[in-house]
Short mmCIF file of C-alpha atoms in Angstrom, two decimals:
data_model
loop_
_atom_site.label_atom_id
_atom_site.label_comp_id
_atom_site.label_asym_id
_atom_site.label_seq_id
_atom_site.Cartn_x
_atom_site.Cartn_y
_atom_site.Cartn_z
CA UNK A 1 -4.06 58.71 132.76
CA UNK A 2 -6.72 57.49 134.45
CA UNK A 3 -9.84 59.56 133.37
CA UNK A 4 -12.32 61.06 136.22
CA UNK A 5 -15.06 59.10 137.37
CA UNK A 6 -18.45 60.61 136.14
CA UNK A 7 -19.19 61.13 139.75
CA UNK A 8 -16.01 63.12 140.52
CA UNK A 9 -16.20 64.94 137.25
CA UNK A 10 -19.75 66.03 138.10
CA UNK A 11 -18.54 67.15 142.01
CA UNK A 12 -15.41 68.74 140.31
CA UNK A 13 -17.58 71.08 137.65
CA UNK A 14 -20.15 72.04 139.97
CA UNK A 15 -17.85 73.13 142.41
CA UNK A 16 -15.39 75.07 139.73
CA UNK A 17 -19.07 76.37 137.91
CA UNK A 18 -20.15 77.46 141.36
CA UNK A 19 -17.26 79.07 142.81
CA UNK A 20 -16.66 81.49 139.37
CA UNK A 21 -20.14 82.42 140.14
CA UNK A 22 -20.06 83.39 143.74
CA UNK A 23 -16.54 85.51 143.00
CA UNK A 24 -18.00 87.23 140.20
CA UNK A 25 -21.19 87.94 142.19
CA UNK A 26 -19.19 88.95 145.56
CA UNK A 27 -16.92 90.44 143.54
CA UNK A 28 -19.73 92.73 141.97
CA UNK A 29 -21.15 93.39 145.36
CA UNK A 30 -17.52 95.02 147.16
CA UNK A 31 -17.00 96.62 143.91
CA UNK A 32 -19.66 99.35 144.39
CA UNK A 33 -17.93 100.22 147.37
CA UNK A 34 -14.85 100.38 145.37
CA UNK A 35 -13.14 96.78 146.68
CA UNK A 36 -11.71 94.50 144.99
CA UNK A 37 -11.87 91.10 146.66
CA UNK A 38 -8.17 91.16 147.15
CA UNK A 39 -8.22 94.01 149.58
CA UNK A 40 -11.05 93.05 151.23
CA UNK A 41 -9.32 90.04 152.18
CA UNK A 42 -6.26 92.01 153.57
CA UNK A 43 -8.53 94.81 154.86
CA UNK A 44 -9.84 92.27 156.71
CA UNK A 45 -6.99 90.12 158.31
CA UNK A 46 -6.11 93.73 159.80
CA UNK A 47 -9.00 94.72 160.99
CA UNK A 48 -8.93 91.54 162.90
CA UNK A 49 -4.94 92.06 163.69
CA UNK A 50 -6.10 95.21 165.43
CA UNK A 51 -3.65 98.05 166.66
CA UNK A 52 -0.88 95.84 166.48
CA UNK A 53 -1.39 94.69 162.52
CA UNK A 54 0.52 92.57 160.85
CA UNK A 55 4.18 91.82 158.88
CA UNK A 56 3.74 92.37 155.21
CA UNK A 57 5.42 89.18 154.71
CA UNK A 58 3.03 86.81 156.67
CA UNK A 59 0.08 89.12 154.72
CA UNK A 60 1.70 88.07 151.29
CA UNK A 61 1.55 84.62 152.50
CA UNK A 62 -1.80 84.17 153.86
CA UNK A 63 -2.85 85.93 150.51
CA UNK A 64 -0.63 83.20 149.04
CA UNK A 65 0.53 86.24 146.69
CA UNK A 66 4.37 86.94 145.89
CA UNK A 67 5.97 89.73 147.66
CA UNK A 68 5.70 91.96 145.20
CA UNK A 69 2.44 91.42 143.99
CA UNK A 70 1.35 91.88 147.41
CA UNK A 71 3.57 95.12 147.51
CA UNK A 72 1.40 96.44 145.13
CA UNK A 73 -2.19 95.31 146.70
CA UNK A 74 -0.58 97.03 150.09
CA UNK A 75 0.95 100.55 147.66
CA UNK A 76 -2.92 101.27 146.14
CA UNK A 77 -4.64 100.40 149.87
CA UNK A 78 -1.98 102.85 151.49
CA UNK A 79 -2.62 105.64 148.41
CA UNK A 80 -6.57 105.39 149.40
CA UNK A 81 -5.40 105.96 153.40
CA UNK A 82 -7.08 102.32 154.00
CA UNK A 83 -3.78 100.76 155.79
CA UNK A 84 -0.52 102.36 156.73
CA UNK A 85 2.20 101.23 156.83
CA UNK A 86 5.18 101.31 159.73
CA UNK A 87 8.81 99.88 160.60
CA UNK A 88 8.62 96.64 162.82
CA UNK A 89 9.37 97.31 166.07
CA UNK A 90 10.78 93.64 166.64
CA UNK A 91 12.61 93.20 163.51
CA UNK A 92 13.94 96.71 161.96
CA UNK A 93 14.49 95.05 158.80
CA UNK A 94 10.75 94.09 158.13
CA UNK A 95 7.81 96.60 157.58
CA UNK A 96 3.85 96.33 159.54
CA UNK A 97 0.64 97.28 157.99
CA UNK A 98 -1.97 98.31 160.28
CA UNK A 99 -5.51 99.88 159.38
CA UNK A 100 -6.65 103.11 159.43
CA UNK A 101 -9.44 104.79 160.66
CA UNK A 102 -10.86 105.46 157.24
CA UNK A 103 -10.10 100.97 156.38
CA UNK A 104 -11.90 100.20 159.04
CA UNK A 105 -14.95 102.36 158.83
CA UNK A 106 -14.55 101.04 154.23
CA UNK A 107 -14.32 98.05 156.30
CA UNK A 108 -17.47 98.20 158.01
CA UNK A 109 -19.67 98.54 155.28
CA UNK A 110 -17.89 95.84 153.49
CA UNK A 111 -17.95 93.32 155.58
CA UNK A 112 -21.99 94.40 156.01
CA UNK A 113 -22.91 93.45 152.20
CA UNK A 114 -20.19 91.18 151.96
CA UNK A 115 -21.95 88.69 154.63
CA UNK A 116 -25.62 90.03 153.13
CA UNK A 117 -24.23 88.91 150.07
CA UNK A 118 -22.84 85.22 151.58
CA UNK A 119 -26.04 84.82 152.99
CA UNK A 120 -28.71 85.19 149.99
CA UNK A 121 -26.36 83.93 147.43
CA UNK A 122 -24.91 81.22 149.70
CA UNK A 123 -25.56 79.92 153.40
CA UNK A 124 -29.51 81.02 152.10
CA UNK A 125 -29.61 78.00 150.13
CA UNK A 126 -28.22 75.48 152.63
CA UNK A 127 -29.57 74.00 156.14
CA UNK A 128 -27.88 73.90 158.81
CA UNK A 129 -26.77 70.31 158.77
CA UNK A 130 -25.87 70.57 154.88
CA UNK A 131 -23.43 74.11 156.20
CA UNK A 132 -21.96 71.51 159.19
CA UNK A 133 -21.65 68.76 156.35
CA UNK A 134 -19.75 71.14 153.83
CA UNK A 135 -17.37 72.57 156.93
CA UNK A 136 -16.44 68.82 157.81
CA UNK A 137 -14.97 68.36 153.85
CA UNK A 138 -13.47 71.51 153.73
CA UNK A 139 -11.28 70.41 157.17
CA UNK A 140 -11.73 67.09 155.84
CA UNK A 141 -8.93 68.71 152.75
CA UNK A 142 -7.31 71.05 154.38
#
């Protein structure tokens, strides 16, 4: 089995260290608002979807979660009155999730905090040329 070249190892290790550090710090910022990173991502998707909401199965897929894992996450959000479930008008076998007004209010606070943290922890350390280069890398890897 071929070993990684030094440059490959350095790039990979740097990605992992940076990801871990950023994730922990971003999660800590949201935790102050009683929101997990997983909850934030679901609320953001639903906030962007507006009043139409999204099918539960589509949300699970976009979050790269199992249906069961996503159902438990959705149950927590429903119990906190941040989202509601409704039967799909298009397919009676499926359900849609819609963000509530309480969810939107929390999302405004969480988004503001998350964006402030992203700027201070990540974007503020890079100039526009570096950001364009990084964006191109992510597109190339997608």
